[in-house]
PDB file of C-alpha atoms in Angstrom:
ATOM      1  CA  MET A 298       0.000   0.000   0.000  1.00  0.00           C
ATOM      2  CA  ASN A 299       1.457   3.330  -0.971  1.00  0.00           C
ATOM      3  CA  LYS A 300       1.707   6.401   1.209  1.00  0.00           C
ATOM      4  CA  SER A 301      -1.297   8.112  -0.387  1.00  0.00           C
ATOM      5  CA  SER A 302      -3.553   5.106   0.260  1.00  0.00           C
ATOM      6  CA  ILE A 303      -2.428   4.916   3.867  1.00  0.00           C
ATOM      7  CA  ILE A 304      -3.321   8.578   4.410  1.00  0.00           C
ATOM      8  CA  THR A 305      -6.754   8.047   2.817  1.00  0.00           C
ATOM      9  CA  VAL A 306      -7.509   5.048   5.054  1.00  0.00           C
ATOM     10  CA  ALA A 307      -6.318   6.944   8.140  1.00  0.00           C
ATOM     11  CA  ILE A 308      -8.549   9.902   7.355  1.00  0.00           C
ATOM     12  CA  GLY A 309     -11.503   7.558   6.803  1.00  0.00           C
ATOM     13  CA  ALA A 310     -10.868   5.772  10.094  1.00  0.00           C
ATOM     14  CA  LEU A 311     -10.579   9.083  11.931  1.00  0.00           C
ATOM     15  CA  GLY A 312     -13.850  10.259  10.422  1.00  0.00           C
ATOM     16  CA  PHE A 313     -15.519   6.999  11.475  1.00  0.00           C
ATOM     17  CA  VAL A 314     -14.283   7.412  15.054  1.00  0.00           C
ATOM     18  CA  LEU A 315     -15.408  11.043  15.200  1.00  0.00           C
ATOM     19  CA  GLY A 316     -18.776  10.038  13.796  1.00  0.00           C
ATOM     20  CA  LEU A 317     -19.210   7.436  16.517  1.00  0.00           C
ATOM     21  CA  GLY A 318     -18.280  10.031  19.112  1.00  0.00           C
ATOM     22  CA  LEU A 319     -20.823  12.521  17.819  1.00  0.00           C
ATOM     23  CA  LEU A 320     -23.490   9.830  17.633  1.00  0.00           C
ATOM     24  CA  GLY A 321     -22.721   8.791  21.197  1.00  0.00           C
ATOM     25  CA  ASN A 322     -23.009  12.367  22.424  1.00  0.00           C
ATOM     26  CA  ALA A 323     -26.273  12.822  20.548  1.00  0.00           C
ATOM     27  CA  ILE A 324     -27.727   9.691  22.142  1.00  0.00           C
ATOM     28  CA  LYS A 325     -26.442  10.791  25.554  1.00  0.00           C
ATOM     29  CA  ASN A 326     -27.933  14.267  25.182  1.00  0.00           C
ATOM     30  CA  ARG A 327     -31.201  12.847  23.897  1.00  0.00           C
ATOM     31  CA  ASN A 328     -31.497  10.546  26.882  1.00  0.00           C
ATOM     32  CA  LYS A 329     -30.547  13.390  29.169  1.00  0.00           C
ATOM     33  CA  SER A 330     -33.271  15.629  27.721  1.00  0.00           C
ATOM     34  CA  GLU A 331     -35.785  12.832  28.134  1.00  0.00           C
ATOM     35  CA  ASN A 332     -34.893  12.403  31.804  1.00  0.00           C
ATOM     36  CA  THR A 333     -36.709  15.546  32.884  1.00  0.00           C
ATOM     37  CA  ILE A 334     -39.851  16.441  34.765  1.00  0.00           C
ATOM     38  CA  SER A 335     -42.046  19.393  33.824  1.00  0.00           C
ATOM     39  CA  VAL A 336     -44.591  20.511  36.413  1.00  0.00           C
ATOM     40  CA  THR A 337     -46.873  23.503  36.863  1.00  0.00           C
ATOM     41  CA  GLY A 338     -47.510  25.062  40.266  1.00  0.00           C
ATOM     42  CA  LEU A 339     -50.302  27.409  41.277  1.00  0.00           C
ATOM     43  CA  GLY A 340     -50.102  30.372  43.624  1.00  0.00           C
ATOM     44  CA  THR A 341     -53.247  32.159  44.840  1.00  0.00           C
ATOM     45  CA  LYS A 342     -54.017  35.080  47.125  1.00  0.00           C
ATOM     46  CA  HIS A 343     -57.226  36.646  48.410  1.00  0.00           C
ATOM     47  CA  PHE A 344     -57.229  40.357  49.252  1.00  0.00           C
ATOM     48  CA  THR A 345     -59.479  43.381  49.666  1.00  0.00           C
ATOM     49  CA  ALA A 346     -59.180  46.540  47.573  1.00  0.00           C
ATOM     50  CA  ASP A 347     -57.679  49.542  49.361  1.00  0.00           C
ATOM     51  CA  LEU A 348     -58.340  52.165  46.660  1.00  0.00           C
ATOM     52  CA  ILE A 349     -61.617  53.202  45.058  1.00  0.00           C
ATOM     53  CA  THR A 350     -62.481  55.460  42.138  1.00  0.00           C
ATOM     54  CA  TRP A 351     -65.950  56.773  41.390  1.00  0.00           C
ATOM     55  CA  SER A 352     -67.391  59.283  38.956  1.00  0.00           C
ATOM     56  CA  GLY A 353     -70.625  60.870  37.870  1.00  0.00           C
ATOM     57  CA  SER A 354     -71.771  63.457  35.360  1.00  0.00           C
ATOM     58  CA  PHE A 355     -74.299  66.283  35.371  1.00  0.00           C
ATOM     59  CA  SER A 356     -75.686  68.513  32.632  1.00  0.00           C
ATOM     60  CA  LYS A 357     -77.705  71.600  31.814  1.00  0.00           C
ATOM     61  CA  ASN A 358     -79.676  72.665  28.717  1.00  0.00           C
ATOM     62  CA  ASN A 359     -80.340  76.272  27.710  1.00  0.00           C
ATOM     63  CA  MET A 360     -80.813  78.295  24.545  1.00  0.00           C
ATOM     64  CA  ASP A 361     -78.268  80.792  25.856  1.00  0.00           C
ATOM     65  CA  LEU A 362     -74.709  79.507  26.315  1.00  0.00           C
ATOM     66  CA  LYS A 363     -73.799  81.824  29.192  1.00  0.00           C
ATOM     67  CA  SER A 364     -76.983  80.941  31.062  1.00  0.00           C
ATOM     68  CA  ALA A 365     -76.196  77.257  30.616  1.00  0.00           C
ATOM     69  CA  TYR A 366     -72.698  77.864  32.017  1.00  0.00           C
ATOM     70  CA  ASP A 367     -74.062  79.738  35.024  1.00  0.00           C
ATOM     71  CA  GLU A 368     -76.626  77.034  35.789  1.00  0.00           C
ATOM     72  CA  LEU A 369     -73.990  74.317  35.482  1.00  0.00           C
ATOM     73  CA  ALA A 370     -71.689  76.259  37.821  1.00  0.00           C
ATOM     74  CA  MET A 371     -74.439  76.402  40.458  1.00  0.00           C
ATOM     75  CA  ASP A 372     -74.970  72.643  40.176  1.00  0.00           C
ATOM     76  CA  ARG A 373     -71.228  72.106  40.465  1.00  0.00           C
ATOM     77  CA  LYS A 374     -71.131  74.047  43.733  1.00  0.00           C
ATOM     78  CA  VAL A 375     -74.061  72.061  45.140  1.00  0.00           C
ATOM     79  CA  ILE A 376     -72.352  68.773  44.233  1.00  0.00           C
ATOM     80  CA  ASN A 377     -69.000  69.872  45.631  1.00  0.00           C
ATOM     81  CA  ASP A 378     -70.531  71.069  48.908  1.00  0.00           C
ATOM     82  CA  TYR A 379     -72.508  67.846  49.226  1.00  0.00           C
ATOM     83  CA  LEU A 380     -69.432  65.656  48.759  1.00  0.00           C
ATOM     84  CA  VAL A 381     -67.404  67.697  51.250  1.00  0.00           C
ATOM     85  CA  SER A 382     -70.264  67.454  53.762  1.00  0.00           C
ATOM     86  CA  LYS A 383     -69.958  63.662  53.479  1.00  0.00           C
ATOM     87  CA  GLY A 384     -66.351  63.808  54.614  1.00  0.00           C
ATOM     88  CA  ILE A 385     -64.664  63.644  51.219  1.00  0.00           C
ATOM     89  CA  LYS A 386     -61.461  65.666  51.056  1.00  0.00           C
ATOM     90  CA  GLN A 387     -61.499  68.617  48.674  1.00  0.00           C
ATOM     91  CA  ASN A 388     -58.274  67.506  46.962  1.00  0.00           C
ATOM     92  CA  GLU A 389     -59.909  64.152  46.118  1.00  0.00           C
ATOM     93  CA  ILE A 390     -62.708  65.829  44.144  1.00  0.00           C
ATOM     94  CA  VAL A 391     -61.851  66.539  40.505  1.00  0.00           C
ATOM     95  CA  PHE A 392     -64.158  68.278  38.016  1.00  0.00           C
ATOM     96  CA  SER A 393     -63.447  67.810  34.324  1.00  0.00           C
ATOM     97  CA  SER A 394     -63.657  70.484  31.653  1.00  0.00           C
ATOM     98  CA  VAL A 395     -67.133  71.292  30.352  1.00  0.00           C
ATOM     99  CA  ASP A 396     -68.318  69.485  27.226  1.00  0.00           C
ATOM    100  CA  ILE A 397     -70.535  71.663  24.983  1.00  0.00           C
ATOM    101  CA  GLN A 398     -72.900  70.233  22.413  1.00  0.00           C
ATOM    102  CA  LYS A 399     -75.278  72.130  20.122  1.00  0.00           C
ATOM    103  CA  GLN A 400     -78.726  70.542  19.984  1.00  0.00           C
ATOM    104  CA  PHE A 401     -81.018  70.482  16.936  1.00  0.00           C
ATOM    105  CA  ARG A 402     -84.579  69.271  16.437  1.00  0.00           C
ATOM    106  CA  ASN A 403     -84.539  66.562  13.796  1.00  0.00           C
ATOM    107  CA  TYR A 404     -87.476  65.367  11.717  1.00  0.00           C
ATOM    108  CA  ASN A 405     -88.192  62.944   8.890  1.00  0.00           C
ATOM    109  CA  ASP A 406     -89.229  64.252   5.474  1.00  0.00           C
ATOM    110  CA  ALA A 407     -91.856  62.688   3.213  1.00  0.00           C
ATOM    111  CA  ASN A 408     -89.302  60.124   2.018  1.00  0.00           C
ATOM    112  CA  GLY A 409     -88.343  59.066   5.533  1.00  0.00           C
ATOM    113  CA  ASN A 410     -84.977  60.856   5.468  1.00  0.00           C
ATOM    114  CA  ASN A 411     -83.770  62.309   8.746  1.00  0.00           C
ATOM    115  CA  ILE A 412     -83.373  66.067   8.429  1.00  0.00           C
ATOM    116  CA  GLN A 413     -81.584  68.357  10.852  1.00  0.00           C
ATOM    117  CA  GLY A 414     -83.968  71.073  11.912  1.00  0.00           C
ATOM    118  CA  GLU A 415     -83.713  74.285  13.891  1.00  0.00           C
ATOM    119  CA  PHE A 416     -81.302  74.900  16.733  1.00  0.00           C
ATOM    120  CA  SER A 417     -82.848  73.865  20.084  1.00  0.00           C
ATOM    121  CA  GLY A 418     -80.201  74.947  22.578  1.00  0.00           C
ATOM    122  CA  TYR A 419     -76.890  74.072  24.177  1.00  0.00           C
ATOM    123  CA  ASN A 420     -76.253  70.968  26.213  1.00  0.00           C
ATOM    124  CA  LEU A 421     -73.413  71.333  28.723  1.00  0.00           C
ATOM    125  CA  THR A 422     -72.029  68.306  30.563  1.00  0.00           C
ATOM    126  CA  GLN A 423     -69.377  68.059  33.252  1.00  0.00           C
ATOM    127  CA  LYS A 424     -67.878  65.064  35.037  1.00  0.00           C
ATOM    128  CA  VAL A 425     -66.838  64.771  38.679  1.00  0.00           C
ATOM    129  CA  SER A 426     -64.485  62.010  39.787  1.00  0.00           C
ATOM    130  CA  ILE A 427     -63.053  60.854  43.109  1.00  0.00           C
ATOM    131  CA  GLU A 428     -60.068  58.681  43.966  1.00  0.00           C
ATOM    132  CA  SER A 429     -59.695  57.733  47.607  1.00  0.00           C
ATOM    133  CA  LYS A 430     -58.350  55.121  50.003  1.00  0.00           C
ATOM    134  CA  GLU A 431     -61.449  55.544  52.159  1.00  0.00           C
ATOM    135  CA  VAL A 432     -63.259  52.796  50.309  1.00  0.00           C
ATOM    136  CA  ALA A 433     -66.290  52.421  52.586  1.00  0.00           C
ATOM    137  CA  LYS A 434     -66.966  56.165  52.617  1.00  0.00           C
ATOM    138  CA  ILE A 435     -66.949  56.512  48.832  1.00  0.00           C
ATOM    139  CA  GLU A 436     -69.077  53.398  48.468  1.00  0.00           C
ATOM    140  CA  ASN A 437     -71.675  54.953  50.757  1.00  0.00           C
ATOM    141  CA  VAL A 438     -71.721  58.194  48.758  1.00  0.00           C
ATOM    142  CA  SER A 439     -72.125  56.360  45.450  1.00  0.00           C
ATOM    143  CA  ARG A 440     -75.076  54.389  46.835  1.00  0.00           C
ATOM    144  CA  ASN A 441     -76.872  57.450  48.175  1.00  0.00           C
ATOM    145  CA  ILE A 442     -76.311  59.785  45.249  1.00  0.00           C
ATOM    146  CA  THR A 443     -80.093  60.181  44.860  1.00  0.00           C
ATOM    147  CA  GLU A 444     -79.716  62.895  47.508  1.00  0.00           C
ATOM    148  CA  ILE A 445     -78.150  65.048  44.787  1.00  0.00           C
ATOM    149  CA  ILE A 446     -80.845  64.134  42.255  1.00  0.00           C
ATOM    150  CA  ASN A 447     -83.499  65.115  44.783  1.00  0.00           C
ATOM    151  CA  ARG A 448     -82.030  68.620  44.726  1.00  0.00           C
ATOM    152  CA  GLY A 449     -83.052  68.982  41.086  1.00  0.00           C
ATOM    153  CA  ILE A 450     -79.708  68.124  39.509  1.00  0.00           C
ATOM    154  CA  GLU A 451     -79.543  65.827  36.468  1.00  0.00           C
ATOM    155  CA  PHE A 452     -76.823  63.548  37.824  1.00  0.00           C
ATOM    156  CA  THR A 453     -75.759  60.194  36.403  1.00  0.00           C
ATOM    157  CA  SER A 454     -73.603  57.990  38.619  1.00  0.00           C
ATOM    158  CA  SER A 455     -71.234  55.264  37.446  1.00  0.00           C
ATOM    159  CA  SER A 456     -70.304  52.132  39.375  1.00  0.00           C
ATOM    160  CA  PRO A 457     -67.191  52.362  41.585  1.00  0.00           C
ATOM    161  CA  SER A 458     -63.938  50.707  40.505  1.00  0.00           C
ATOM    162  CA  TYR A 459     -61.730  48.947  43.050  1.00  0.00           C
ATOM    163  CA  PHE A 460     -57.936  48.652  43.019  1.00  0.00           C
ATOM    164  CA  TYR A 461     -55.136  47.408  45.269  1.00  0.00           C
ATOM    165  CA  THR A 462     -52.011  49.490  45.832  1.00  0.00           C
ATOM    166  CA  LYS A 463     -49.822  46.665  47.200  1.00  0.00           C
ATOM    167  CA  LEU A 464     -50.191  44.393  44.190  1.00  0.00           C
ATOM    168  CA  SER A 465     -46.419  43.972  43.770  1.00  0.00           C
ATOM    169  CA  THR A 466     -46.229  42.374  47.232  1.00  0.00           C
ATOM    170  CA  VAL A 467     -49.120  40.051  46.377  1.00  0.00           C
ATOM    171  CA  LYS A 468     -47.359  39.005  43.162  1.00  0.00           C
ATOM    172  CA  GLN A 469     -44.171  38.112  45.041  1.00  0.00           C
ATOM    173  CA  GLU A 470     -46.121  36.016  47.551  1.00  0.00           C
ATOM    174  CA  MET A 471     -47.987  34.213  44.758  1.00  0.00           C
ATOM    175  CA  ILE A 472     -44.792  33.497  42.807  1.00  0.00           C
ATOM    176  CA  ALA A 473     -43.208  32.021  45.939  1.00  0.00           C
ATOM    177  CA  GLY A 474     -46.313  29.900  46.562  1.00  0.00           C
ATOM    178  CA  ALA A 475     -46.518  28.713  42.949  1.00  0.00           C
ATOM    179  CA  THR A 476     -42.813  27.807  42.894  1.00  0.00           C
ATOM    180  CA  LYS A 477     -43.114  25.826  46.125  1.00  0.00           C
ATOM    181  CA  ASP A 478     -46.210  24.041  44.818  1.00  0.00           C
ATOM    182  CA  ALA A 479     -44.458  23.106  41.559  1.00  0.00           C
ATOM    183  CA  LYS A 480     -41.330  21.817  43.319  1.00  0.00           C
ATOM    184  CA  GLU A 481     -43.382  19.672  45.704  1.00  0.00           C
ATOM    185  CA  ARG A 482     -45.239  18.169  42.734  1.00  0.00           C
ATOM    186  CA  ALA A 483     -41.946  17.416  40.971  1.00  0.00           C
ATOM    187  CA  GLU A 484     -40.473  15.802  44.096  1.00  0.00           C
ATOM    188  CA  LYS A 485     -43.534  13.597  44.494  1.00  0.00           C
ATOM    189  CA  ILE A 486     -43.385  12.469  40.846  1.00  0.00           C
ATOM    190  CA  ALA A 487     -39.671  11.692  41.118  1.00  0.00           C
ATOM    191  CA  GLU A 488     -40.198   9.809  44.387  1.00  0.00           C
ATOM    192  CA  ASN A 489     -42.977   7.684  42.917  1.00  0.00           C
ATOM    193  CA  SER A 490     -40.749   6.768  39.970  1.00  0.00           C
ATOM    194  CA  GLY A 491     -37.778   5.853  42.175  1.00  0.00           C
ATOM    195  CA  SER A 492     -35.732   8.859  41.086  1.00  0.00           C
ATOM    196  CA  SER A 493     -34.577  12.136  42.577  1.00  0.00           C
ATOM    197  CA  LEU A 494     -34.650  15.704  41.318  1.00  0.00           C
ATOM    198  CA  GLY A 495     -31.551  17.149  39.723  1.00  0.00           C
ATOM    199  CA  HIS A 496     -30.845  20.710  38.694  1.00  0.00           C
ATOM    200  CA  LEU A 497     -33.603  23.133  37.719  1.00  0.00           C
ATOM    201  CA  LYS A 498     -33.318  23.581  33.955  1.00  0.00           C
ATOM    202  CA  LYS A 499     -36.042  26.087  33.208  1.00  0.00           C
ATOM    203  CA  ALA A 500     -38.701  28.201  34.926  1.00  0.00           C
ATOM    204  CA  THR A 501     -41.586  29.897  33.111  1.00  0.00           C
ATOM    205  CA  MET A 502     -44.015  32.274  34.787  1.00  0.00           C
ATOM    206  CA  GLY A 503     -47.591  32.790  33.649  1.00  0.00           C
ATOM    207  CA  VAL A 504     -49.570  36.038  33.821  1.00  0.00           C
ATOM    208  CA  VAL A 505     -51.451  37.290  36.856  1.00  0.00           C
ATOM    209  CA  GLN A 506     -55.202  36.714  36.772  1.00  0.00           C
ATOM    210  CA  ILE A 507     -57.313  38.809  39.168  1.00  0.00           C
ATOM    211  CA  THR A 508     -61.005  37.959  39.446  1.00  0.00           C
ATOM    212  CA  ALA A 509     -63.850  38.265  41.905  1.00  0.00           C
ATOM    213  CA  PRO A 510     -63.940  35.318  44.353  1.00  0.00           C
ATOM    214  CA  ASN A 511     -66.198  32.427  43.327  1.00  0.00           C
ATOM    215  CA  SER A 512     -66.954  34.058  39.986  1.00  0.00           C
ATOM    216  CA  ASN A 513     -67.099  32.554  36.514  1.00  0.00           C
ATOM    217  CA  GLU A 514     -64.870  35.211  34.952  1.00  0.00           C
ATOM    218  CA  ASP A 515     -62.726  33.952  32.093  1.00  0.00           C
ATOM    219  CA  TYR A 516     -58.946  34.121  32.220  1.00  0.00           C
ATOM    220  CA  SER A 517     -57.296  35.966  29.339  1.00  0.00           C
ATOM    221  CA  TYR A 518     -53.985  35.414  27.573  1.00  0.00           C
ATOM    222  CA  GLY A 519     -52.675  38.813  28.684  1.00  0.00           C
ATOM    223  CA  GLY A 520     -54.064  38.562  32.212  1.00  0.00           C
ATOM    224  CA  THR A 521     -57.374  39.516  33.795  1.00  0.00           C
ATOM    225  CA  PHE A 522     -57.778  42.462  36.157  1.00  0.00           C
ATOM    226  CA  ASN A 523     -61.175  42.741  37.825  1.00  0.00           C
ATOM    227  CA  THR A 524     -62.071  46.255  39.018  1.00  0.00           C
ATOM    228  CA  SER A 525     -65.774  45.796  39.752  1.00  0.00           C
ATOM    229  CA  SER A 526     -65.376  43.739  42.945  1.00  0.00           C
ATOM    230  CA  LYS A 527     -63.948  45.004  46.239  1.00  0.00           C
ATOM    231  CA  GLU A 528     -62.961  41.459  47.205  1.00  0.00           C
ATOM    232  CA  LYS A 529     -60.457  39.941  44.806  1.00  0.00           C
ATOM    233  CA  GLU A 530     -58.700  36.661  44.183  1.00  0.00           C
ATOM    234  CA  ALA A 531     -55.419  36.570  42.291  1.00  0.00           C
ATOM    235  CA  SER A 532     -53.620  33.575  40.825  1.00  0.00           C
ATOM    236  CA  ILE A 533     -50.456  32.859  38.891  1.00  0.00           C
ATOM    237  CA  THR A 534     -48.812  29.712  37.504  1.00  0.00           C
ATOM    238  CA  ILE A 535     -45.136  28.736  37.442  1.00  0.00           C
ATOM    239  CA  LYS A 536     -43.845  25.962  35.159  1.00  0.00           C
ATOM    240  CA  LEU A 537     -40.611  24.289  36.318  1.00  0.00           C
ATOM    241  CA  GLU A 538     -38.491  21.791  34.420  1.00  0.00           C
ATOM    242  CA  TYR A 539     -36.061  19.619  36.428  1.00  0.00           C
ATOM    243  CA  GLU A 540     -33.414  17.095  35.512  1.00  0.00           C
ATOM    244  CA  VAL A 541     -34.050  13.658  37.005  1.00  0.00           C
ATOM    245  CA  ASN A 542     -31.274  11.587  38.558  1.00  0.00           C
TER     246      ASN A 542
END
């Protein structure tokens, strides 16, 4: 065998050995990836809102714009004084800018087309909103707002919205609870299969879902945040992937 043939055979043999090595590593890595446990843990927390927002709107109609402004200003003072008399702090009461709309009398012609008729006056609307940590007090005001209506003011009240200012703390507690729950599940699975947990390979956190307790609210992909209930229940999931020894 000449020198060139020997070199060719040597290169072929080396390639064969390297190929076996790569195949062995691939099999080893495949088996290693299969020897894992993936579990999902759940963390939940019940809490009560500590911040409330509430708003309402009132309006006046008049053919004269200045008269409408003056009448609206008088209603605004009555509303403000009423809210202050109920113990609401002045700096918590916010009045929006005035919205002005021209009104027209519309009618249908002989062909049924809606036609804009003569000018019928100005409609002025203003909104009042409150943000407070005195949840019970604002709730009480929102429920008894008919006292303002009884004073001859066209007032429309919205439902309160409830929030929680320490949500970051709740999230941390839920993450810790979900992680503990997932690890305990993984340990139990490994124990039942005669194995033990190895290193944590991967951790994936879900989104926070906040709903009213015992409700049928749907979870959403981006997270749910209920604001209509004072009592709230939050949940989060953590997915852990462990090596198994």
